[in-house]
PDB file of C-alpha atoms in Angstrom:
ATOM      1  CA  UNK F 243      23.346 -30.801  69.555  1.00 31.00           C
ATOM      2  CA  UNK F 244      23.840 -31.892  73.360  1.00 32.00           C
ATOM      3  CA  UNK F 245      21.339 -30.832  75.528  1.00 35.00           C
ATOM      4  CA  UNK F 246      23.295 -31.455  78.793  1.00 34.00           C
ATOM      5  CA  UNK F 247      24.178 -28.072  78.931  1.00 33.00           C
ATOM      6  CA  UNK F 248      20.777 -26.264  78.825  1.00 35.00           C
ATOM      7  CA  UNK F 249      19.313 -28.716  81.611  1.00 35.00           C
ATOM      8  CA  UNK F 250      21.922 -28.472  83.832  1.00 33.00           C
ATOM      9  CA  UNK F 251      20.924 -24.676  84.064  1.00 34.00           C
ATOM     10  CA  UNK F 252      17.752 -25.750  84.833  1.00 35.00           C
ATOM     11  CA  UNK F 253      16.703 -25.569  88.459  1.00 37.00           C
ATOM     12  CA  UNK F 254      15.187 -27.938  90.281  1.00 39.00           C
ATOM     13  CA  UNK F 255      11.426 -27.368  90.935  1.00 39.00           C
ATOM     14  CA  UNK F 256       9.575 -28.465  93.760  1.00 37.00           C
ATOM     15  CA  UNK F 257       8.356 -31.620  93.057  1.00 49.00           C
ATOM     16  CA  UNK F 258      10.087 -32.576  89.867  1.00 76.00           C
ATOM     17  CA  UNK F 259      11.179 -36.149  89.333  1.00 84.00           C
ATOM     18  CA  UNK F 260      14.201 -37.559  90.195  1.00 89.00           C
ATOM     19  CA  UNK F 261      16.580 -39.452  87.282  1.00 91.00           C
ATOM     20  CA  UNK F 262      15.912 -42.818  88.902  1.00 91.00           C
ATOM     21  CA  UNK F 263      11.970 -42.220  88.558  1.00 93.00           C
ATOM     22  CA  UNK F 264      12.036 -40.967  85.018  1.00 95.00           C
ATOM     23  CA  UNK F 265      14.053 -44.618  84.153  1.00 94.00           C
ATOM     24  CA  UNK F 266      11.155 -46.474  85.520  1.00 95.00           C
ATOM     25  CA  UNK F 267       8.644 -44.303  83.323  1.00 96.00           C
ATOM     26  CA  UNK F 268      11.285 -45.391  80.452  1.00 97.00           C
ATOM     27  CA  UNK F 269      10.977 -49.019  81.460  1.00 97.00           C
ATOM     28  CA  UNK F 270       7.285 -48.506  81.046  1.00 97.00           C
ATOM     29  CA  UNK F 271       7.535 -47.413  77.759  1.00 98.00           C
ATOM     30  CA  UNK F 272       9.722 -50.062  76.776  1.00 98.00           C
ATOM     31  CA  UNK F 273       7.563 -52.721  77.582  1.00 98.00           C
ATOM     32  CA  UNK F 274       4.004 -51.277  75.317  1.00 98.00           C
ATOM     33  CA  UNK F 275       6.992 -50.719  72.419  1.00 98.00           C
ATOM     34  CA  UNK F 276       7.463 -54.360  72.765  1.00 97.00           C
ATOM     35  CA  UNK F 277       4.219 -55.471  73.247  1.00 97.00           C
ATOM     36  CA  UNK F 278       3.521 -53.507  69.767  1.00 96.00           C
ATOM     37  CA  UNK F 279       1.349 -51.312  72.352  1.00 97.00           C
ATOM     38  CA  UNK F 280       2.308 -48.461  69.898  1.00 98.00           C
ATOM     39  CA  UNK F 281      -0.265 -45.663  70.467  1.00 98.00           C
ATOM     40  CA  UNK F 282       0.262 -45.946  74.404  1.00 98.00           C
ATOM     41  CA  UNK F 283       4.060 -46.073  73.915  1.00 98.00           C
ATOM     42  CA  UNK F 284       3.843 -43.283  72.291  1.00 98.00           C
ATOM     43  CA  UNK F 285       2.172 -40.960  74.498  1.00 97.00           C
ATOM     44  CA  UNK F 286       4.308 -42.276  77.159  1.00 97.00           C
ATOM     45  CA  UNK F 287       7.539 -41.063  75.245  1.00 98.00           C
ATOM     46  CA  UNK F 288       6.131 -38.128  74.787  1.00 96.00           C
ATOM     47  CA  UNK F 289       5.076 -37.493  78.565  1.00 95.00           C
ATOM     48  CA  UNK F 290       8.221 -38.661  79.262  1.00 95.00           C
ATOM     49  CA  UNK F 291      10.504 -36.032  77.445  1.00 94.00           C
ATOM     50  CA  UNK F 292       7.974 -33.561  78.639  1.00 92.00           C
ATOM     51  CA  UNK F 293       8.506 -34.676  82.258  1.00 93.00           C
ATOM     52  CA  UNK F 294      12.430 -34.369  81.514  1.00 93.00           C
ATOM     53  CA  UNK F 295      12.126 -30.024  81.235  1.00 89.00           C
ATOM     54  CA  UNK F 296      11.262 -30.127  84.828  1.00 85.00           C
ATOM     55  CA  UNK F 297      13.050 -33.051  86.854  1.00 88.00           C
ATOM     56  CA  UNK F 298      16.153 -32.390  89.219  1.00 78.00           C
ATOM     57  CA  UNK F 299      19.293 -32.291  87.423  1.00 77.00           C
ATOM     58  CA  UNK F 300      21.499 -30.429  90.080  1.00 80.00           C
ATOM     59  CA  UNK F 301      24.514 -32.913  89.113  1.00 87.00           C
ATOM     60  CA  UNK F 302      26.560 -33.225  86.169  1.00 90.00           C
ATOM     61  CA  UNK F 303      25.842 -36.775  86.281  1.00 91.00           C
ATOM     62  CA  UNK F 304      22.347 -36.480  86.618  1.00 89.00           C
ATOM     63  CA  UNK F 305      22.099 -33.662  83.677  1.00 90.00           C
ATOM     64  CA  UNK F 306      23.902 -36.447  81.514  1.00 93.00           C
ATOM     65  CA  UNK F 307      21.865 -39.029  82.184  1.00 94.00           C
ATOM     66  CA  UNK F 308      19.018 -36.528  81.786  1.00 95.00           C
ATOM     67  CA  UNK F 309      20.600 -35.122  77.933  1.00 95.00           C
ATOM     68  CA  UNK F 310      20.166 -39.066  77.217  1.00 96.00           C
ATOM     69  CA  UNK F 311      17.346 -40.113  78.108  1.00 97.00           C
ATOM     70  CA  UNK F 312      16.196 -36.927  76.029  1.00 97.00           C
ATOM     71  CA  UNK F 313      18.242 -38.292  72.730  1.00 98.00           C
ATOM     72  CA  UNK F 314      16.427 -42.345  73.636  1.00 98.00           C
ATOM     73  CA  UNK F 315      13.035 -40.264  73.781  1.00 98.00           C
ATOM     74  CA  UNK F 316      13.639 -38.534  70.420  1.00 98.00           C
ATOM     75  CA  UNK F 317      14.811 -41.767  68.367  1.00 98.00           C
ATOM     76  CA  UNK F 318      11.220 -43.804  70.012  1.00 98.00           C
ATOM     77  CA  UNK F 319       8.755 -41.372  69.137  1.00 98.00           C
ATOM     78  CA  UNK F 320       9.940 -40.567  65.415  1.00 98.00           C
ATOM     79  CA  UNK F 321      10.406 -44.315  65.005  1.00 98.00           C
ATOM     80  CA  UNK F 322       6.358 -44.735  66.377  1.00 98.00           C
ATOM     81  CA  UNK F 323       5.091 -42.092  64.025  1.00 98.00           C
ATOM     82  CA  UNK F 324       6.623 -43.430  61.145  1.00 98.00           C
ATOM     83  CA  UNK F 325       5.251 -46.888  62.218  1.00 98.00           C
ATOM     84  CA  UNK F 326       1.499 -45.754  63.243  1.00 98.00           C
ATOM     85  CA  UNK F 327       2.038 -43.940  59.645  1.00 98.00           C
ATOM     86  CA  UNK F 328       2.814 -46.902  57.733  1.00 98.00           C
ATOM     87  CA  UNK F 329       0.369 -49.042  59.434  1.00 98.00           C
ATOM     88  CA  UNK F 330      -2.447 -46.113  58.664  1.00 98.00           C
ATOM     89  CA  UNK F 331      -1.541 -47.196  55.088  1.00 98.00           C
ATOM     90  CA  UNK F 332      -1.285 -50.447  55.211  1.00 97.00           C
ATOM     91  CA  UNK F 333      -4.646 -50.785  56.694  1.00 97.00           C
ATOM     92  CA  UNK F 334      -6.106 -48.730  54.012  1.00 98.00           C
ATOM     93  CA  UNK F 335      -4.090 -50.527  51.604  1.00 97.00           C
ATOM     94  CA  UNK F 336      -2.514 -47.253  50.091  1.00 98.00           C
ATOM     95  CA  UNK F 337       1.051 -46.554  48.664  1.00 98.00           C
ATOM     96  CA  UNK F 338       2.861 -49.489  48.765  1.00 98.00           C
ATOM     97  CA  UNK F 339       6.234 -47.241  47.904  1.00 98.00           C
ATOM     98  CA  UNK F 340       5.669 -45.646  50.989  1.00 98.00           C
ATOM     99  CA  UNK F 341       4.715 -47.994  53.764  1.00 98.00           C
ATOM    100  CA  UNK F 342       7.819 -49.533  52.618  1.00 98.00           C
ATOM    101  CA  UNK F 343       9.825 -46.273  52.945  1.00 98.00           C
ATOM    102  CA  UNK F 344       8.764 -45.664  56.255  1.00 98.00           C
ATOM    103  CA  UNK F 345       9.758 -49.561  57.279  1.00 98.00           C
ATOM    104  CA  UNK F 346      13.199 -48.430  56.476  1.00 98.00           C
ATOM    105  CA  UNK F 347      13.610 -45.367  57.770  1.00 98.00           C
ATOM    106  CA  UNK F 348      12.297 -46.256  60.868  1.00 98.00           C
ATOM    107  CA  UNK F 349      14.808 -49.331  61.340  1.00 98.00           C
ATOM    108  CA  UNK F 350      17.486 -46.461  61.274  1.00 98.00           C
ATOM    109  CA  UNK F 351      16.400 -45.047  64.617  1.00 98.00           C
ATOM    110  CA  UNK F 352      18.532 -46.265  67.626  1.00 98.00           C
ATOM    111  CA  UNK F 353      16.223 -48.587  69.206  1.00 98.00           C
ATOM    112  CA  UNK F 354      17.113 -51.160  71.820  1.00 97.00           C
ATOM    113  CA  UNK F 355      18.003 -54.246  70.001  1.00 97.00           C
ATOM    114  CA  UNK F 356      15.163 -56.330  70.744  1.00 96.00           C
ATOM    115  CA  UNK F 357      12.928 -53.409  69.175  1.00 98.00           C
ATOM    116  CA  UNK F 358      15.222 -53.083  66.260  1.00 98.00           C
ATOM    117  CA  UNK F 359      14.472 -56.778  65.768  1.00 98.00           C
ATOM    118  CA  UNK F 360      11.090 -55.776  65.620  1.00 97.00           C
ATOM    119  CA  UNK F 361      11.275 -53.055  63.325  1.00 98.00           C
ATOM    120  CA  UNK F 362      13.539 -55.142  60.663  1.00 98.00           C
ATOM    121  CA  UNK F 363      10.922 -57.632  60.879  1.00 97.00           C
ATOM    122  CA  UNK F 364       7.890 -55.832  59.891  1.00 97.00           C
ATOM    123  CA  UNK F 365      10.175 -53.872  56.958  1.00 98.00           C
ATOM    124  CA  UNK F 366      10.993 -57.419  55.617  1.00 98.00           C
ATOM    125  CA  UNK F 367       7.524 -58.631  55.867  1.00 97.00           C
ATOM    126  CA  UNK F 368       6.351 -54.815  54.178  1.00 97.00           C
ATOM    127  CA  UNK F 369       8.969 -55.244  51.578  1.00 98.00           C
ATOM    128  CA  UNK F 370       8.149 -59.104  50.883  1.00 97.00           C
ATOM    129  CA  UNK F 371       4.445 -58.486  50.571  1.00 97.00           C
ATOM    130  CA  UNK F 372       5.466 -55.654  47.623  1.00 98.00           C
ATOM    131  CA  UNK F 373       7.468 -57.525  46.012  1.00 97.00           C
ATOM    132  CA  UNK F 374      10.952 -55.341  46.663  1.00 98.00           C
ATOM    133  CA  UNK F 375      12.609 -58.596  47.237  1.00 98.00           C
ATOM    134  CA  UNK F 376      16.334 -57.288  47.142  1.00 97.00           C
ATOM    135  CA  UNK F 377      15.222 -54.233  49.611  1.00 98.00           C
ATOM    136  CA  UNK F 378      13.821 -57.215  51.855  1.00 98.00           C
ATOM    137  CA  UNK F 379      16.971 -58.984  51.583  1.00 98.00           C
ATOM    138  CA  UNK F 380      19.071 -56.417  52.513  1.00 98.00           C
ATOM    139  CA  UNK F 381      16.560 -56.306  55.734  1.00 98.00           C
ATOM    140  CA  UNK F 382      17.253 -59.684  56.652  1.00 98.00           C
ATOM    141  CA  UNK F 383      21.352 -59.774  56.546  1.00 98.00           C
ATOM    142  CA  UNK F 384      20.471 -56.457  58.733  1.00 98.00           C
ATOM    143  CA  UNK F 385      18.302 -58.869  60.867  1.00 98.00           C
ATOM    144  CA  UNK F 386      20.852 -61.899  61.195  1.00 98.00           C
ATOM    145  CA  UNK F 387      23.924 -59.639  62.510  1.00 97.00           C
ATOM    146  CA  UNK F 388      22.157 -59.231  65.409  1.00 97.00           C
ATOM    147  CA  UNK F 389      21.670 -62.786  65.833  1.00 96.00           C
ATOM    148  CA  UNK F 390      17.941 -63.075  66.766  1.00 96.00           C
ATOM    149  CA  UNK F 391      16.202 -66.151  68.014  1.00 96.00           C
ATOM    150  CA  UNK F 392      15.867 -69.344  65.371  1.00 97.00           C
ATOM    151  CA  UNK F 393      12.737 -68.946  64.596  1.00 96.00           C
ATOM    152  CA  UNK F 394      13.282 -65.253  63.735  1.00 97.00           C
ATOM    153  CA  UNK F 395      16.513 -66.327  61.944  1.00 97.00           C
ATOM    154  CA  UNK F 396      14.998 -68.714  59.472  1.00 97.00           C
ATOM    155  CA  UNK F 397      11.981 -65.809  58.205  1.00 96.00           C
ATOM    156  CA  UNK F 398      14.947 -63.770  57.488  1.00 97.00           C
ATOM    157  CA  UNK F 399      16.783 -66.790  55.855  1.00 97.00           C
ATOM    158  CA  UNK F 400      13.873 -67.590  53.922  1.00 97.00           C
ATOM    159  CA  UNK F 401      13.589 -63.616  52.465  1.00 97.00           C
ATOM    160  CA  UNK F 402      17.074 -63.791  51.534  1.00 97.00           C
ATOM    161  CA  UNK F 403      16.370 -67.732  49.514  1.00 97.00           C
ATOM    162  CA  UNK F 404      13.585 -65.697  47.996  1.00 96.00           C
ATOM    163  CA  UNK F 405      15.612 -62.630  46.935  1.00 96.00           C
ATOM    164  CA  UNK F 406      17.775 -64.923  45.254  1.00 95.00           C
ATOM    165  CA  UNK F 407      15.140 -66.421  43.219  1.00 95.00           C
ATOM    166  CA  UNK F 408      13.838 -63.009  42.314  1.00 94.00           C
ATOM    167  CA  UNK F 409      16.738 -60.179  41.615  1.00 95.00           C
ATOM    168  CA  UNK F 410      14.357 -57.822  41.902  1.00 96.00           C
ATOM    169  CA  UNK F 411      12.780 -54.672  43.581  1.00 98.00           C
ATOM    170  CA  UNK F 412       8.688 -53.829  42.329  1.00 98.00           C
ATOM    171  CA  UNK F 413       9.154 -50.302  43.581  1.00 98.00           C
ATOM    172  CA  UNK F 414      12.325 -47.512  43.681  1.00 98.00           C
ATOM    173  CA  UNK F 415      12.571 -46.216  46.979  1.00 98.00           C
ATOM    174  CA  UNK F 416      13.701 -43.256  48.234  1.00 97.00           C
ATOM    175  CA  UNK F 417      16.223 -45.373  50.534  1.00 97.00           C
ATOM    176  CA  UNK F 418      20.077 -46.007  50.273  1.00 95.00           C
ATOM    177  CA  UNK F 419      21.083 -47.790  53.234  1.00 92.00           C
ATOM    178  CA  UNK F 420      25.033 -47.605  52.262  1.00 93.00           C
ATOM    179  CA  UNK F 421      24.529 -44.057  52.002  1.00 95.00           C
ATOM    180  CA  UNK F 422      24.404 -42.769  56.316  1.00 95.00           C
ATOM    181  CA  UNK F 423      21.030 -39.621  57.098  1.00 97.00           C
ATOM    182  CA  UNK F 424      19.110 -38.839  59.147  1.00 97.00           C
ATOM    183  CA  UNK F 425      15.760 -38.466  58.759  1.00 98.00           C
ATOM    184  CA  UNK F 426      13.646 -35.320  58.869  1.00 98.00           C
ATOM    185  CA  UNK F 427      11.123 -35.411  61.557  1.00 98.00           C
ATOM    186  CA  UNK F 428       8.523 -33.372  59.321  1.00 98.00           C
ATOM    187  CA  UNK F 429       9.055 -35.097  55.986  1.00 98.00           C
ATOM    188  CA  UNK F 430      10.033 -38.534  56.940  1.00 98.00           C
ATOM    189  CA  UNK F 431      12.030 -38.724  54.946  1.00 98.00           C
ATOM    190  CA  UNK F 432      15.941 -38.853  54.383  1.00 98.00           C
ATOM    191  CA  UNK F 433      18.497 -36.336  54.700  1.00 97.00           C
ATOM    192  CA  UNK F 434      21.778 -37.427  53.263  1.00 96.00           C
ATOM    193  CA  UNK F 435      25.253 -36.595  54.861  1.00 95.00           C
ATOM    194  CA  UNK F 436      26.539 -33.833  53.402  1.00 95.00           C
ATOM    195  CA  UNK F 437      22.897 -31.919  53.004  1.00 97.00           C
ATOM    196  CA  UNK F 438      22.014 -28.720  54.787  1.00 97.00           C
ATOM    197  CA  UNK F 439      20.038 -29.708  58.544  1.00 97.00           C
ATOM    198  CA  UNK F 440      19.023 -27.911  61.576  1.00 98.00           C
ATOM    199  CA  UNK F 441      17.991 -29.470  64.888  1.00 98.00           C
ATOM    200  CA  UNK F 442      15.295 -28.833  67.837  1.00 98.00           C
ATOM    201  CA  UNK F 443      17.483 -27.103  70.518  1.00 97.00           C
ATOM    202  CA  UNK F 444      15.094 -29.355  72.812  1.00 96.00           C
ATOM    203  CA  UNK F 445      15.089 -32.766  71.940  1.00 97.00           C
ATOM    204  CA  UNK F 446      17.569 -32.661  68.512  1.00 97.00           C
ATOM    205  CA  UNK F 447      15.085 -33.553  65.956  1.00 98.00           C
ATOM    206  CA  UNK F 448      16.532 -33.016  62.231  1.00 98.00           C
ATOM    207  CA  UNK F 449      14.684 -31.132  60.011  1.00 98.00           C
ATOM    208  CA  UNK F 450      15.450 -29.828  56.865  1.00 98.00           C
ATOM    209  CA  UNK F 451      15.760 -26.093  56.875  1.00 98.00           C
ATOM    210  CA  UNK F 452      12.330 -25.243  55.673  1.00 97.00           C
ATOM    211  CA  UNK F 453      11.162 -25.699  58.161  1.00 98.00           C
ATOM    212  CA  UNK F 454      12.730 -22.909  60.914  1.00 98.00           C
ATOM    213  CA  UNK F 455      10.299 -21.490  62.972  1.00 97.00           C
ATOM    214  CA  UNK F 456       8.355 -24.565  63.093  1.00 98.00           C
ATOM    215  CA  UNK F 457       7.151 -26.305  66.234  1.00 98.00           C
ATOM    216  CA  UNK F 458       9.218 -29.354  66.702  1.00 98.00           C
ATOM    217  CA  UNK F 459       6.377 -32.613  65.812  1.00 97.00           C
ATOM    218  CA  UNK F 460       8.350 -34.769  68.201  1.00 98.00           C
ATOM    219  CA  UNK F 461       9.114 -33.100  71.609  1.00 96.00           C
ATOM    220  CA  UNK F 462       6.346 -30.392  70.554  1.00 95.00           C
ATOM    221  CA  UNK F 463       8.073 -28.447  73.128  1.00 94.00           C
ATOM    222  CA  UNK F 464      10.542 -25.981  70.980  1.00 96.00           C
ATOM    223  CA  UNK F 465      10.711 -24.118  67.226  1.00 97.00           C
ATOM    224  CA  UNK F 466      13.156 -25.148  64.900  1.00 98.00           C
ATOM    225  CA  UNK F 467      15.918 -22.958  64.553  1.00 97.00           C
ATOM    226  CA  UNK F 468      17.229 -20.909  61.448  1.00 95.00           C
ATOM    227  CA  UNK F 469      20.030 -22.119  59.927  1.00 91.00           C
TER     228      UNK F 469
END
């Protein structure tokens, strides 16, 4: 659901940030998410779509602009849990099935391109290392339509020469790329089209209905609705 609505209501408060300001504090971000800064970027996607309740957004324009910068807040900070998640377990070297699940899911989150680059990388390197060679190969076709830099290219060249040595995936995953979702912010995992969802009336976070009345876990700013 669009949030323009809500925060154009919103008044401005003495104070507040302007839409230009809030874009540098999104520039900010950016730049920890690509320097794999992932802790800090966090927090400061967090701050930010805190900071967006209160910031001036007297003009339609302004409450657009505004509605998506809330929607490019969302998409980082599920993407960064699911990543500081996985990396928890790779570091303890626990469930394989699942480091690689939440490789994939989080390469479905609209990221800039240069961050999706970096999220299809470490799912092909997560699915490589368990031996899901197909699921890694589907990674790296992902990874060469957005035509990357050569050296980039020719890992995800190489996963695909290996995948066709080795038809084969080690683990089933609860992952069907062909099929579109969403995924639930609570879970992490995916919610089909077609299946029942509900969404933060803050920030839109999916959720599977279970989980009305719930604090949102990414803007942790609003409940989850009832269906």
């Amino acid at each position: 659901p669009t949030t323009t609505g809500r925060l154009a209501g919103l008044p401005a408060v003495a104070g507040s940030m302007t839409v230009t300001q809030l874009a540098g504090k999104l520039r900010e971000a950016y730049t920890m998410f690509t320097r794999a800064q992932f802790k800090e970027a966090l927090a400061a996607f967090r701050a930010l779509l805190a900071l967006i309740v209160c910031a001036d957004s007297s003009s339609k324009q302004d409450a657009d602009e505004l509605a998506e910068l809330t929607g490019i807040c969302r998409e980082y900070i599920l993407a960064l849990v699911m990543e500081l998640k996985r990396r928890e377990l790779a570091a303890a070297k626990q469930d394989p099935k699942r480091q690689m699940e939440l490789a994939a899911y989080m390469t479905h989150c609209r990221l800039q391109a240069p961050h999706l680059v970096l999220a299809l990388r470490a799912a092909i390197n997560s699915a490589v290392a368990h031996k899901n060679y197909l699921t890694a190969a589907a990674f790296a076709r992902r990874l060469l339509d957005l035509n990357p830099k050569q050296e980039i290219a020719a890992m995800a060249h190489k996963a695909c020469q290996v995948a066709d040595k080795n038809q084969s995936n080690a683990f089933v995953l609860d992952y069907d790329e062909r099929n579109p979702f969403v995924t639930c912010a609570f879970a992490f995992a995916p919610v089909y089209r077609g299946s029942p969802t509900i969404a933060c009336p803050y920030c839109g976070a999916s959720a599977t209905p279970d989980h009305a009345g719930s604090l949102c876990p990414i803007c942790n700013l609003a409940s989850m609705p009832s269906p």
